[in-house]
GROMACS .gro file of N, CA and C in nm:
model
  234
    1UNK      N    1   9.308   9.462   8.083
    1UNK     CA    2   9.403   9.365   8.125
    1UNK      C    3   9.379   9.334   8.275
    2UNK      N    4   9.387   9.206   8.308
    2UNK     CA    5   9.372   9.165   8.449
    2UNK      C    6   9.502   9.192   8.521
    3UNK      N    7   9.496   9.274   8.627
    3UNK     CA    8   9.614   9.304   8.704
    3UNK      C    9   9.629   9.208   8.819
    4UNK      N   10   9.521   9.187   8.894
    4UNK     CA   11   9.516   9.096   9.011
    4UNK      C   12   9.448   8.967   8.968
    5UNK      N   13   9.525   8.861   8.943
    5UNK     CA   14   9.470   8.736   8.907
    5UNK      C   15   9.390   8.671   9.020
    6UNK      N   16   9.437   8.684   9.140
    6UNK     CA   17   9.375   8.625   9.255
    6UNK      C   18   9.230   8.669   9.274
    7UNK      N   19   9.206   8.801   9.251
    7UNK     CA   20   9.072   8.857   9.269
    7UNK      C   21   9.010   8.907   9.138
    8UNK      N   22   9.073   8.874   9.025
    8UNK     CA   23   9.025   8.912   8.892
    8UNK      C   24   8.987   9.058   8.886
    9UNK      N   25   9.082   9.145   8.915
    9UNK     CA   26   9.062   9.289   8.910
    9UNK      C   27   9.146   9.346   8.789
   10UNK      N   28   9.079   9.423   8.707
   10UNK     CA   29   9.142   9.473   8.589
   10UNK      C   30   9.206   9.609   8.611
   11UNK      N   31   9.287   9.652   8.518
   11UNK     CA   32   9.347   9.787   8.523
   11UNK      C   33   9.238   9.891   8.512
   12UNK      N   34   9.133   9.865   8.433
   12UNK     CA   35   9.022   9.961   8.420
   12UNK      C   36   8.950   9.982   8.557
   13UNK      N   37   8.935   9.877   8.628
   13UNK     CA   38   8.867   9.889   8.759
   13UNK      C   39   8.953   9.968   8.856
   14UNK      N   40   9.086   9.940   8.855
   14UNK     CA   41   9.177  10.016   8.943
   14UNK      C   42   9.179  10.161   8.902
   15UNK      N   43   9.187  10.188   8.770
   15UNK     CA   44   9.187  10.325   8.723
   15UNK      C   45   9.059  10.399   8.762
   16UNK      N   46   8.945  10.335   8.745
   16UNK     CA   47   8.820  10.397   8.779
   16UNK      C   48   8.812  10.434   8.924
   17UNK      N   49   8.859  10.342   9.011
   17UNK     CA   50   8.861  10.370   9.153
   17UNK      C   51   8.957  10.485   9.189
   18UNK      N   52   9.072  10.488   9.123
   18UNK     CA   53   9.172  10.590   9.151
   18UNK      C   54   9.118  10.723   9.110
   19UNK      N   55   9.052  10.726   8.989
   19UNK     CA   56   8.996  10.856   8.942
   19UNK      C   57   8.884  10.903   9.033
   20UNK      N   58   8.819  10.812   9.107
   20UNK     CA   59   8.713  10.846   9.195
   20UNK      C   60   8.767  10.899   9.329
   21UNK      N   61   8.896  10.898   9.344
   21UNK     CA   62   8.959  10.951   9.462
   21UNK      C   63   8.994  10.846   9.568
   22UNK      N   64   8.978  10.721   9.537
   22UNK     CA   65   9.014  10.616   9.631
   22UNK      C   66   9.168  10.606   9.651
   23UNK      N   67   9.207  10.594   9.775
   23UNK     CA   68   9.352  10.570   9.801
   23UNK      C   69   9.386  10.428   9.762
   24UNK      N   70   9.514  10.396   9.757
   24UNK     CA   71   9.552  10.261   9.726
   24UNK      C   72   9.507  10.164   9.836
   25UNK      N   73   9.510  10.208   9.961
   25UNK     CA   74   9.459  10.131  10.067
   25UNK      C   75   9.312  10.095  10.053
   26UNK      N   76   9.233  10.197  10.007
   26UNK     CA   77   9.090  10.172   9.981
   26UNK      C   78   9.071  10.067   9.877
   27UNK      N   79   9.152  10.073   9.771
   27UNK     CA   80   9.141   9.974   9.666
   27UNK      C   81   9.174   9.835   9.712
   28UNK      N   82   9.272   9.828   9.800
   28UNK     CA   83   9.308   9.699   9.855
   28UNK      C   84   9.192   9.642   9.940
   29UNK      N   85   9.132   9.728  10.019
   29UNK     CA   86   9.021   9.683  10.104
   29UNK      C   87   8.898   9.644  10.024
   30UNK      N   88   8.866   9.727   9.927
   30UNK     CA   89   8.741   9.707   9.853
   30UNK      C   90   8.749   9.602   9.744
   31UNK      N   91   8.864   9.597   9.677
   31UNK     CA   92   8.880   9.506   9.565
   31UNK      C   93   8.967   9.384   9.595
   32UNK      N   94   9.047   9.392   9.705
   32UNK     CA   95   9.131   9.283   9.735
   32UNK      C   96   9.264   9.281   9.660
   33UNK      N   97   9.289   9.390   9.585
   33UNK     CA   98   9.412   9.394   9.502
   33UNK      C   99   9.536   9.387   9.597
   34UNK      N  100   9.632   9.308   9.558
   34UNK     CA  101   9.761   9.296   9.631
   34UNK      C  102   9.742   9.256   9.778
   35UNK      N  103   9.642   9.175   9.804
   35UNK     CA  104   9.619   9.130   9.942
   35UNK      C  105   9.640   8.978   9.957
   36UNK      N  106   9.664   8.904   9.845
   36UNK     CA  107   9.676   8.760   9.857
   36UNK      C  108   9.818   8.717   9.826
   37UNK      N  109   9.851   8.699   9.700
   37UNK     CA  110   9.987   8.658   9.670
   37UNK      C  111  10.085   8.775   9.663
   38UNK      N  112  10.033   8.894   9.631
   38UNK     CA  113  10.118   9.012   9.626
   38UNK      C  114  10.190   9.036   9.494
   39UNK      N  115  10.177   8.947   9.400
   39UNK     CA  116  10.251   8.961   9.275
   39UNK      C  117  10.203   9.083   9.191
   40UNK      N  118  10.086   9.129   9.214
   40UNK     CA  119  10.028   9.239   9.135
   40UNK      C  120  10.054   9.375   9.193
   41UNK      N  121  10.115   9.381   9.313
   41UNK     CA  122  10.120   9.508   9.379
   41UNK      C  123  10.187   9.622   9.303
   42UNK      N  124  10.302   9.594   9.251
   42UNK     CA  125  10.374   9.703   9.182
   42UNK      C  126  10.296   9.747   9.058
   43UNK      N  127  10.239   9.657   8.982
   43UNK     CA  128  10.158   9.694   8.862
   43UNK      C  129  10.035   9.771   8.907
   44UNK      N  130   9.965   9.723   9.008
   44UNK     CA  131   9.847   9.791   9.064
   44UNK      C  132   9.882   9.931   9.111
   45UNK      N  133   9.994   9.946   9.181
   45UNK     CA  134  10.035  10.077   9.229
   45UNK      C  135  10.068  10.171   9.111
   46UNK      N  136  10.128  10.116   9.007
   46UNK     CA  137  10.160  10.202   8.891
   46UNK      C  138  10.029  10.250   8.825
   47UNK      N  139   9.932  10.162   8.806
   47UNK     CA  140   9.803  10.202   8.748
   47UNK      C  141   9.736  10.304   8.836
   48UNK      N  142   9.736  10.285   8.965
   48UNK     CA  143   9.675  10.375   9.057
   48UNK      C  144   9.741  10.512   9.050
   49UNK      N  145   9.878  10.517   9.053
   49UNK     CA  146   9.951  10.637   9.051
   49UNK      C  147   9.928  10.717   8.921
   50UNK      N  148   9.911  10.648   8.811
   50UNK     CA  149   9.885  10.719   8.679
   50UNK      C  150   9.749  10.779   8.677
   51UNK      N  151   9.653  10.726   8.751
   51UNK     CA  152   9.518  10.771   8.740
   51UNK      C  153   9.467  10.848   8.861
   52UNK      N  154   9.541  10.854   8.967
   52UNK     CA  155   9.495  10.919   9.086
   52UNK      C  156   9.489  11.072   9.060
   53UNK      N  157   9.385  11.142   9.099
   53UNK     CA  158   9.373  11.288   9.072
   53UNK      C  159   9.486  11.369   9.132
   54UNK      N  160   9.552  11.326   9.231
   54UNK     CA  161   9.662  11.405   9.289
   54UNK      C  162   9.790  11.397   9.207
   55UNK      N  163   9.787  11.310   9.107
   55UNK     CA  164   9.909  11.288   9.023
   55UNK      C  165   9.936  11.417   8.941
   56UNK      N  166  10.060  11.464   8.952
   56UNK     CA  167  10.099  11.588   8.874
   56UNK      C  168  10.097  11.555   8.726
   57UNK      N  169  10.044  11.651   8.651
   57UNK     CA  170  10.041  11.638   8.505
   57UNK      C  171  10.113  11.756   8.448
   58UNK      N  172  10.204  11.729   8.357
   58UNK     CA  173  10.280  11.834   8.288
   58UNK      C  174  10.203  11.883   8.168
   59UNK      N  175  10.188  12.010   8.155
   59UNK     CA  176  10.122  12.068   8.042
   59UNK      C  177  10.226  12.144   7.967
   60UNK      N  178  10.265  12.102   7.852
   60UNK     CA  179  10.368  12.165   7.777
   60UNK      C  180  10.300  12.237   7.659
   61UNK      N  181  10.353  12.352   7.628
   61UNK     CA  182  10.303  12.425   7.512
   61UNK      C  183  10.408  12.397   7.403
   62UNK      N  184  10.363  12.340   7.294
   62UNK     CA  185  10.456  12.296   7.190
   62UNK      C  186  10.541  12.413   7.138
   63UNK      N  187  10.483  12.528   7.115
   63UNK     CA  188  10.557  12.641   7.060
   63UNK      C  189  10.664  12.686   7.160
   64UNK      N  190  10.634  12.687   7.284
   64UNK     CA  191  10.731  12.726   7.389
   64UNK      C  192  10.848  12.629   7.390
   65UNK      N  193  10.819  12.502   7.379
   65UNK     CA  194  10.924  12.395   7.374
   65UNK      C  195  11.012  12.415   7.251
   66UNK      N  196  10.946  12.439   7.135
   66UNK     CA  197  11.024  12.460   7.011
   66UNK      C  198  11.113  12.582   7.019
   67UNK      N  199  11.064  12.692   7.073
   67UNK     CA  200  11.141  12.813   7.086
   67UNK      C  201  11.262  12.792   7.178
   68UNK      N  202  11.240  12.718   7.284
   68UNK     CA  203  11.344  12.686   7.383
   68UNK      C  204  11.451  12.601   7.316
   69UNK      N  205  11.409  12.499   7.242
   69UNK     CA  206  11.508  12.415   7.175
   69UNK      C  207  11.581  12.491   7.068
   70UNK      N  208  11.510  12.579   6.991
   70UNK     CA  209  11.576  12.658   6.887
   70UNK      C  210  11.680  12.753   6.950
   71UNK      N  211  11.645  12.817   7.063
   71UNK     CA  212  11.738  12.905   7.130
   71UNK      C  213  11.860  12.826   7.181
   72UNK      N  214  11.840  12.712   7.230
   72UNK     CA  215  11.951  12.631   7.281
   72UNK      C  216  12.041  12.585   7.167
   73UNK      N  217  11.985  12.551   7.054
   73UNK     CA  218  12.065  12.510   6.939
   73UNK      C  219  12.139  12.627   6.874
   74UNK      N  220  12.081  12.748   6.882
   74UNK     CA  221  12.141  12.866   6.817
   74UNK      C  222  12.250  12.928   6.908
   75UNK      N  223  12.256  12.893   7.034
   75UNK     CA  224  12.359  12.950   7.120
   75UNK      C  225  12.497  12.909   7.075
   76UNK      N  226  12.592  13.006   7.075
   76UNK     CA  227  12.727  12.973   7.032
   76UNK      C  228  12.794  12.882   7.136
   77UNK      N  229  12.879  12.793   7.085
   77UNK     CA  230  12.953  12.702   7.174
   77UNK      C  231  13.072  12.775   7.232
   78UNK      N  232  13.101  12.743   7.353
   78UNK     CA  233  13.215  12.812   7.422
   78UNK      C  234  13.342  12.737   7.393
   0.00000   0.00000   0.00000
């Protein structure tokens, strides 16, 4: 999907740059994203944030979640 129409930059290009460790400012300088009309900035930042290596990732263990939910449902109501 094209994110920046002004510079024809896709979400894949932004994601690839983010995964390579580029900051959002780097992406703006190198690709021109969000530097002309600015309409793409929030979408571009969302793509960058989802793909940047510093982004926290939650790792859930399904069995631990099920046990926690089961214990919560089994607790007597006050």
